[in-house]
Amino acid sequence: MILLSLLVATAVAIILLRDLFAAVMLSGIFSLLSAGLFVVMDAVDVAFTEAAVGAGIATVLMLGTLTQTSTRERPAPRLDWSALVVVVLTGTALVIGTLDMPAYGDPTAPIHQHVAPAYIAQNVGKQSGRSETDDDDFQGHVPNMVTAILASYRGYDTLGELAVIFTAGVGVMLLLSGLPPTAGDTPETNPAESEAGVDA
Amino acid sequence: MKKHSILRVVAKILIPFVLLFALYVQFHGDFGPGGGFQAGVIFAAGIILYTLVFGLDTAREVCPKRVLECLVAGGLLLYGLVGTLGILLGDRFLDYSVLADHSGQHIGILLVELGVGVTVAAVVVSIFFVFVDRGRH
C-alpha cells in the first residue's frame, strides 16, 4: 500500500514537472518502486528485470537522448477535453473490469487451475518412456520454474523475443550510425572489407 | 569525467563486481532468480559505467564495433542452433531432452540463456554507443 501510494505520487510528480532531467530521474525512481512492488508480490524475476532495465538502462538511454534535445518541456497547449474524456472513460472501464477479478493470491482463481499445476510439477511434454532417476540434479529439471517456462516450455516465445531485441538493435544501429560519416567514425583501413560492408 | 579521481577509483573497484554478478545471474538463472536477459543487461550496465567514466574511445577499444556486431548475431544464432540440434538428434525443435541422458533440459536451458545474455548485452551496449557517438557531434 505504501509502495503503491509512492508510485502514484511519483507519477503525478512526473506529469507536473516541466524539467525533463528531473522527470527522467523520477521515472527511474518509478521503476525502482515498481521493482519493490514486484518483490512484495513474490515475482523476483520480474523485479530483477524491472530494476535492471527500467531503473538502469532506460534511464541512461533517456539521459543520452536528453543531451541531444532540450531539457525543458514546452509549455502545454490548452487542456484538451476530448482526450480527458477518453482517458477517464478508459480508466473507469478498467476499474469496473477489476471488480470481477478474483482476490489476489486466491488459490481457487482460474489462472491457478488451468495449466499452472502442470508447469509447477514440470511434467509438461515429459515422455513416458524416459525414466527419471533420483541421483541426477532435480531429475533433469530446473528448480527456478520461471526459467524453465521461459527457456524450455515457451522456448519459441523466447526465441521470438530475442529476435525482436536483435532486430531492434540492428535497426537502431542502422538508423543512428548510418548518418553521414563523422570525424570519429573513420572507416576500416581495409578497402575490400568496407566494400563488402556496403554490399551487405 | 576522467579527471574525477574518486569516480574513477570507485568505478574501477565496482566494475569487476558488476561483471561478476552478471555472470552469476547468467549461470545461476536456473536455480535462483535471473536469467539471460537480466544478466545481459547487468553486464551491459557494467560496460556503460566504464564508458561514462573513461570515455567512448577507451570503451571502443574494450568492445570493438565488429566484435559487438558479431555478438549481437552470435547469441541469436546460438539459440537457433541449440533448437536445431534437437531436430538433428531426432526430436522436436527446441526440445532439449535429447541433448543428454538426464540433464538434457538443463544443458539446453543453459545454452539458450547464454545466447539470450550475449545478444542482449551486445545490443544494449551497441545502442548506448551509437547514442553517445551521436551526442558528441
GROMACS .gro file of C-alpha atoms in nm:
model
  337
    1MET     CA    1   0.000   0.000   0.000
    2ILE     CA    2   0.283   0.239   0.089
    3LEU     CA    3   0.465   0.141  -0.228
    4LEU     CA    4   0.152   0.196  -0.434
    5SER     CA    5   0.091   0.543  -0.293
    6LEU     CA    6   0.457   0.630  -0.354
    7LEU     CA    7   0.413   0.510  -0.713
    8VAL     CA    8   0.111   0.736  -0.759
    9ALA     CA    9   0.296   1.031  -0.604
   10THR     CA   10   0.592   0.977  -0.838
   11ALA     CA   11   0.364   0.951  -1.140
   12VAL     CA   12   0.186   1.276  -1.051
   13ALA     CA   13   0.522   1.448  -0.999
   14ILE     CA   14   0.642   1.327  -1.342
   15ILE     CA   15   0.330   1.471  -1.506
   16LEU     CA   16   0.359   1.807  -1.330
   17LEU     CA   17   0.734   1.859  -1.375
   18ARG     CA   18   0.850   2.072  -1.667
   19ASP     CA   19   1.219   1.995  -1.610
   20LEU     CA   20   1.283   1.685  -1.821
   21PHE     CA   21   1.605   1.592  -1.640
   22ALA     CA   22   1.417   1.563  -1.311
   23ALA     CA   23   1.136   1.376  -1.489
   24VAL     CA   24   1.383   1.118  -1.622
   25MET     CA   25   1.528   1.071  -1.274
   26LEU     CA   26   1.179   1.033  -1.129
   27SER     CA   27   1.089   0.774  -1.393
   28GLY     CA   28   1.394   0.579  -1.277
   29ILE     CA   29   1.261   0.600  -0.922
   30PHE     CA   30   0.920   0.492  -1.052
   31SER     CA   31   1.079   0.178  -1.199
   32LEU     CA   32   1.264   0.106  -0.878
   33LEU     CA   33   0.940   0.139  -0.679
   34SER     CA   34   0.764  -0.098  -0.919
   35ALA     CA   35   1.052  -0.341  -0.872
   36GLY     CA   36   0.994  -0.322  -0.497
   37LEU     CA   37   0.625  -0.386  -0.557
   38PHE     CA   38   0.708  -0.696  -0.765
   39VAL     CA   39   0.933  -0.825  -0.486
   40VAL     CA   40   0.645  -0.784  -0.240
   41MET     CA   41   0.429  -0.985  -0.480
   42ASP     CA   42   0.697  -1.262  -0.489
   43ALA     CA   43   0.778  -1.202  -0.856
   44VAL     CA   44   1.153  -1.168  -0.810
   45ASP     CA   45   1.242  -1.240  -1.171
   46VAL     CA   46   1.019  -0.959  -1.296
   47ALA     CA   47   1.150  -0.730  -1.023
   48PHE     CA   48   1.504  -0.808  -1.132
   49THR     CA   49   1.428  -0.715  -1.491
   50GLU     CA   50   1.240  -0.401  -1.390
   51ALA     CA   51   1.526  -0.282  -1.170
   52ALA     CA   52   1.794  -0.353  -1.430
   53VAL     CA   53   1.612  -0.232  -1.740
   54GLY     CA   54   1.367   0.026  -1.611
   55ALA     CA   55   1.574   0.191  -1.343
   56GLY     CA   56   1.913   0.135  -1.506
   57ILE     CA   57   1.936   0.114  -1.882
   58ALA     CA   58   1.620   0.307  -1.973
   59THR     CA   59   1.724   0.600  -1.754
   60VAL     CA   60   2.071   0.609  -1.909
   61LEU     CA   61   1.929   0.595  -2.261
   62MET     CA   62   1.680   0.873  -2.185
   63LEU     CA   63   1.962   1.086  -2.043
   64GLY     CA   64   2.154   1.018  -2.364
   65THR     CA   65   1.854   1.140  -2.560
   66LEU     CA   66   1.828   1.450  -2.340
   67THR     CA   67   2.183   1.551  -2.428
   68GLN     CA   68   2.065   1.588  -2.788
   69THR     CA   69   1.745   1.775  -2.717
   70SER     CA   70   1.635   2.047  -2.480
   71THR     CA   71   1.593   1.965  -2.112
   72ARG     CA   72   1.282   2.181  -2.075
   73GLU     CA   73   0.939   2.069  -2.180
   74ARG     CA   74   0.747   2.311  -2.398
   75PRO     CA   75   0.453   2.469  -2.211
   76ALA     CA   76   0.149   2.254  -2.277
   77PRO     CA   77  -0.125   2.388  -2.504
   78ARG     CA   78  -0.470   2.440  -2.352
   79LEU     CA   79  -0.642   2.142  -2.191
   80ASP     CA   80  -0.780   1.900  -2.450
   81TRP     CA   81  -1.123   1.800  -2.318
   82SER     CA   82  -1.182   1.513  -2.561
   83ALA     CA   83  -0.856   1.348  -2.453
   84LEU     CA   84  -0.954   1.388  -2.087
   85VAL     CA   85  -1.292   1.225  -2.152
   86VAL     CA   86  -1.130   0.929  -2.333
   87VAL     CA   87  -0.879   0.878  -2.053
   88VAL     CA   88  -1.142   0.896  -1.778
   89LEU     CA   89  -1.374   0.657  -1.966
   90THR     CA   90  -1.094   0.404  -2.025
   91GLY     CA   91  -0.984   0.426  -1.664
   92THR     CA   92  -1.339   0.374  -1.537
   93ALA     CA   93  -1.387   0.074  -1.766
   94LEU     CA   94  -1.062  -0.080  -1.642
   95VAL     CA   95  -1.159  -0.027  -1.277
   96ILE     CA   96  -1.503  -0.182  -1.339
   97GLY     CA   97  -1.327  -0.474  -1.508
   98THR     CA   98  -1.115  -0.541  -1.199
   99LEU     CA   99  -1.426  -0.574  -0.979
  100ASP     CA  100  -1.495  -0.919  -1.126
  101MET     CA  101  -1.142  -1.045  -1.075
  102PRO     CA  102  -1.069  -1.299  -0.801
  103ALA     CA  103  -0.883  -1.172  -0.496
  104TYR     CA  104  -0.502  -1.152  -0.528
  105GLY     CA  105  -0.343  -1.484  -0.430
  106ASP     CA  106  -0.675  -1.670  -0.430
  107PRO     CA  107  -0.578  -2.038  -0.485
  108THR     CA  108  -0.912  -2.115  -0.649
  109ALA     CA  109  -0.866  -1.846  -0.915
  110PRO     CA  110  -0.897  -1.985  -1.271
  111ILE     CA  111  -0.536  -1.897  -1.351
  112HIS     CA  112  -0.413  -2.139  -1.083
  113GLN     CA  113  -0.635  -2.420  -1.211
  114HIS     CA  114  -0.555  -2.431  -1.582
  115VAL     CA  115  -0.200  -2.524  -1.690
  116ALA     CA  116  -0.013  -2.382  -1.392
  117PRO     CA  117  -0.009  -2.704  -1.182
  118ALA     CA  118   0.146  -2.899  -1.469
  119TYR     CA  119   0.412  -2.631  -1.517
  120ILE     CA  120   0.493  -2.632  -1.145
  121ALA     CA  121   0.527  -3.009  -1.145
  122GLN     CA  122   0.745  -2.968  -1.457
  123ASN     CA  123   0.593  -3.263  -1.635
  124VAL     CA  124   0.456  -3.094  -1.945
  125GLY     CA  125   0.560  -3.291  -2.251
  126LYS     CA  126   0.760  -3.536  -2.044
  127GLN     CA  127   0.797  -3.854  -2.243
  128SER     CA  128   0.662  -4.161  -2.072
  129GLY     CA  129   0.943  -4.390  -2.186
  130ARG     CA  130   1.216  -4.181  -2.028
  131SER     CA  131   1.279  -4.280  -1.669
  132GLU     CA  132   1.376  -4.013  -1.422
  133THR     CA  133   1.630  -4.118  -1.164
  134ASP     CA  134   1.681  -3.950  -0.831
  135ASP     CA  135   2.057  -3.913  -0.846
  136ASP     CA  136   2.074  -3.652  -1.121
  137ASP     CA  137   2.015  -3.296  -1.011
  138PHE     CA  138   1.645  -3.216  -0.982
  139GLN     CA  139   1.559  -3.506  -1.214
  140GLY     CA  140   1.694  -3.311  -1.507
  141HIS     CA  141   1.459  -3.024  -1.434
  142VAL     CA  142   1.521  -2.671  -1.335
  143PRO     CA  143   1.431  -2.550  -0.986
  144ASN     CA  144   1.352  -2.195  -1.096
  145MET     CA  145   1.026  -2.256  -1.276
  146VAL     CA  146   1.027  -1.910  -1.433
  147THR     CA  147   1.345  -2.003  -1.619
  148ALA     CA  148   1.207  -2.346  -1.703
  149ILE     CA  149   0.892  -2.197  -1.852
  150LEU     CA  150   1.068  -1.917  -2.039
  151ALA     CA  151   1.354  -2.117  -2.185
  152SER     CA  152   1.202  -2.460  -2.229
  153TYR     CA  153   0.822  -2.475  -2.233
  154ARG     CA  154   0.796  -2.137  -2.401
  155GLY     CA  155   1.118  -2.170  -2.599
  156TYR     CA  156   0.951  -2.043  -2.916
  157ASP     CA  157   0.832  -1.729  -2.741
  158THR     CA  158   1.176  -1.654  -2.603
  159LEU     CA  159   1.334  -1.716  -2.942
  160GLY     CA  160   1.090  -1.468  -3.090
  161GLU     CA  161   1.162  -1.214  -2.816
  162LEU     CA  162   1.534  -1.249  -2.877
  163ALA     CA  163   1.473  -1.194  -3.248
  164VAL     CA  164   1.281  -0.877  -3.157
  165ILE     CA  165   1.573  -0.749  -2.948
  166PHE     CA  166   1.813  -0.837  -3.228
  167THR     CA  167   1.600  -0.655  -3.486
  168ALA     CA  168   1.561  -0.351  -3.259
  169GLY     CA  169   1.936  -0.334  -3.202
  170VAL     CA  170   2.018  -0.367  -3.570
  171GLY     CA  171   1.753  -0.108  -3.654
  172VAL     CA  172   1.888   0.148  -3.407
  173MET     CA  173   2.244   0.089  -3.522
  174LEU     CA  174   2.148   0.133  -3.887
  175LEU     CA  175   1.941   0.444  -3.819
  176LEU     CA  176   2.188   0.626  -3.596
  177SER     CA  177   2.525   0.520  -3.732
  178GLY     CA  178   2.419   0.526  -4.096
  179LEU     CA  179   2.426   0.905  -4.093
  180PRO     CA  180   2.697   1.098  -4.280
  181PRO     CA  181   3.037   0.974  -4.160
  182THR     CA  182   3.186   1.186  -3.885
  183ALA     CA  183   3.542   1.250  -3.782
  184GLY     CA  184   3.537   0.994  -3.501
  185ASP     CA  185   3.387   0.726  -3.721
  186THR     CA  186   3.673   0.651  -3.959
  187PRO     CA  187   3.605   0.357  -4.190
  188GLU     CA  188   3.810   0.041  -4.175
  189THR     CA  189   4.151   0.073  -4.337
  190ASN     CA  190   4.094  -0.238  -4.543
  191PRO     CA  191   3.905  -0.115  -4.853
  192ALA     CA  192   3.784  -0.463  -4.950
  193GLU     CA  193   3.622  -0.501  -4.610
  194SER     CA  194   3.434  -0.174  -4.627
  195GLU     CA  195   3.318  -0.255  -4.981
  196ALA     CA  196   3.182  -0.585  -4.855
  197GLY     CA  197   3.001  -0.393  -4.582
  198VAL     CA  198   2.835  -0.166  -4.837
  199ASP     CA  199   2.723  -0.463  -5.046
  200ALA     CA  200   2.572  -0.633  -4.747
  201MET     CA  201   3.484   1.250  -1.620
  202LYS     CA  202   3.842   1.131  -1.649
  203LYS     CA  203   3.964   1.394  -1.406
  204HIS     CA  204   3.743   1.298  -1.112
  205SER     CA  205   3.974   1.059  -0.933
  206ILE     CA  206   3.712   0.946  -0.680
  207LEU     CA  207   3.471   0.846  -0.956
  208ARG     CA  208   3.749   0.673  -1.144
  209VAL     CA  209   3.867   0.470  -0.845
  210VAL     CA  210   3.517   0.376  -0.732
  211ALA     CA  211   3.421   0.272  -1.086
  212LYS     CA  212   3.736   0.065  -1.118
  213ILE     CA  213   3.654  -0.115  -0.793
  214LEU     CA  214   3.286  -0.158  -0.882
  215ILE     CA  215   3.304  -0.274  -1.244
  216PRO     CA  216   3.461  -0.619  -1.182
  217PHE     CA  217   3.190  -0.695  -0.927
  218VAL     CA  218   2.916  -0.580  -1.164
  219LEU     CA  219   3.051  -0.806  -1.438
  220LEU     CA  220   3.096  -1.096  -1.195
  221PHE     CA  221   2.742  -1.050  -1.067
  222ALA     CA  222   2.619  -1.056  -1.426
  223LEU     CA  223   2.794  -1.388  -1.484
  224TYR     CA  224   2.646  -1.521  -1.158
  225VAL     CA  225   2.295  -1.419  -1.264
  226GLN     CA  226   2.360  -1.572  -1.607
  227PHE     CA  227   2.474  -1.915  -1.494
  228HIS     CA  228   2.269  -1.933  -1.177
  229GLY     CA  229   1.947  -1.840  -1.355
  230ASP     CA  230   1.808  -2.194  -1.346
  231PHE     CA  231   1.849  -2.215  -0.967
  232GLY     CA  232   1.762  -1.866  -0.847
  233PRO     CA  233   1.605  -1.554  -0.986
  234GLY     CA  234   1.766  -1.423  -1.300
  235GLY     CA  235   1.850  -1.550  -1.643
  236GLY     CA  236   1.999  -1.444  -1.971
  237PHE     CA  237   1.803  -1.124  -2.015
  238GLN     CA  238   1.881  -0.979  -1.673
  239ALA     CA  239   2.242  -1.094  -1.691
  240GLY     CA  240   2.288  -0.934  -2.031
  241VAL     CA  241   2.150  -0.605  -1.908
  242ILE     CA  242   2.368  -0.607  -1.594
  243PHE     CA  243   2.676  -0.689  -1.800
  244ALA     CA  244   2.592  -0.403  -2.034
  245ALA     CA  245   2.541  -0.175  -1.733
  246GLY     CA  246   2.898  -0.252  -1.624
  247ILE     CA  247   3.032  -0.155  -1.965
  248ILE     CA  248   2.812   0.156  -1.973
  249LEU     CA  249   2.956   0.261  -1.636
  250TYR     CA  250   3.302   0.214  -1.784
  251THR     CA  251   3.207   0.427  -2.084
  252LEU     CA  252   3.064   0.703  -1.865
  253VAL     CA  253   3.381   0.728  -1.660
  254PHE     CA  254   3.657   0.656  -1.909
  255GLY     CA  255   3.505   0.787  -2.231
  256LEU     CA  256   3.376   0.633  -2.551
  257ASP     CA  257   3.713   0.592  -2.722
  258THR     CA  258   3.857   0.380  -2.441
  259ALA     CA  259   3.540   0.175  -2.427
  260ARG     CA  260   3.552   0.120  -2.804
  261GLU     CA  261   3.893  -0.037  -2.754
  262VAL     CA  262   3.748  -0.276  -2.496
  263CYS     CA  263   3.448  -0.363  -2.712
  264PRO     CA  264   3.535  -0.308  -3.077
  265LYS     CA  265   3.240  -0.245  -3.308
  266ARG     CA  266   3.299  -0.557  -3.515
  267VAL     CA  267   3.309  -0.782  -3.208
  268LEU     CA  268   2.983  -0.630  -3.082
  269GLU     CA  269   2.818  -0.685  -3.418
  270CYS     CA  270   2.930  -1.049  -3.419
  271LEU     CA  271   2.799  -1.097  -3.065
  272VAL     CA  272   2.461  -0.942  -3.149
  273ALA     CA  273   2.408  -1.203  -3.417
  274GLY     CA  274   2.600  -1.478  -3.239
  275GLY     CA  275   2.366  -1.503  -2.941
  276LEU     CA  276   2.058  -1.541  -3.159
  277LEU     CA  277   2.243  -1.794  -3.375
  278LEU     CA  278   2.340  -1.995  -3.066
  279TYR     CA  279   1.974  -2.007  -2.959
  280GLY     CA  280   1.863  -2.119  -3.305
  281LEU     CA  281   2.141  -2.378  -3.335
  282VAL     CA  282   2.054  -2.535  -2.999
  283GLY     CA  283   1.696  -2.556  -3.120
  284THR     CA  284   1.800  -2.711  -3.449
  285LEU     CA  285   2.023  -2.958  -3.267
  286GLY     CA  286   1.705  -3.101  -3.120
  287ILE     CA  287   1.577  -3.178  -3.471
  288LEU     CA  288   1.910  -3.323  -3.585
  289LEU     CA  289   1.917  -3.560  -3.287
  290GLY     CA  290   1.571  -3.683  -3.377
  291ASP     CA  291   1.338  -3.483  -3.158
  292ARG     CA  292   1.141  -3.161  -3.193
  293PHE     CA  293   1.270  -2.807  -3.246
  294LEU     CA  294   1.378  -2.655  -2.914
  295ASP     CA  295   1.326  -2.980  -2.725
  296TYR     CA  296   1.642  -3.016  -2.519
  297SER     CA  297   1.572  -3.356  -2.368
  298VAL     CA  298   1.779  -3.532  -2.635
  299LEU     CA  299   2.095  -3.332  -2.566
  300ALA     CA  300   2.196  -3.560  -2.278
  301ASP     CA  301   2.060  -3.860  -2.094
  302HIS     CA  302   1.920  -3.700  -1.781
  303SER     CA  303   2.018  -3.336  -1.771
  304GLY     CA  304   1.939  -3.253  -2.133
  305GLN     CA  305   1.686  -2.989  -2.035
  306HIS     CA  306   1.942  -2.836  -1.803
  307ILE     CA  307   2.213  -2.812  -2.067
  308GLY     CA  308   1.971  -2.681  -2.327
  309ILE     CA  309   1.836  -2.410  -2.099
  310LEU     CA  310   2.190  -2.307  -2.000
  311LEU     CA  311   2.299  -2.272  -2.365
  312VAL     CA  312   1.984  -2.094  -2.470
  313GLU     CA  313   2.010  -1.849  -2.181
  314LEU     CA  314   2.372  -1.787  -2.276
  315GLY     CA  315   2.253  -1.694  -2.625
  316VAL     CA  316   1.993  -1.457  -2.479
  317GLY     CA  317   2.251  -1.296  -2.250
  318VAL     CA  318   2.510  -1.244  -2.523
  319THR     CA  319   2.265  -1.084  -2.765
  320VAL     CA  320   2.101  -0.862  -2.502
  321ALA     CA  321   2.434  -0.737  -2.366
  322ALA     CA  322   2.571  -0.666  -2.712
  323VAL     CA  323   2.253  -0.492  -2.830
  324VAL     CA  324   2.231  -0.268  -2.522
  325VAL     CA  325   2.598  -0.172  -2.541
  326SER     CA  326   2.572  -0.105  -2.915
  327ILE     CA  327   2.264   0.114  -2.875
  328PHE     CA  328   2.436   0.308  -2.595
  329PHE     CA  329   2.749   0.353  -2.807
  330VAL     CA  330   2.564   0.493  -3.108
  331PHE     CA  331   2.368   0.728  -2.877
  332VAL     CA  332   2.688   0.860  -2.717
  333ASP     CA  333   2.860   0.880  -3.053
  334ARG     CA  334   2.577   1.095  -3.188
  335GLY     CA  335   2.574   1.314  -2.880
  336ARG     CA  336   2.937   1.409  -2.928
  337HIS     CA  337   2.896   1.574  -3.267
   0.00000   0.00000   0.00000
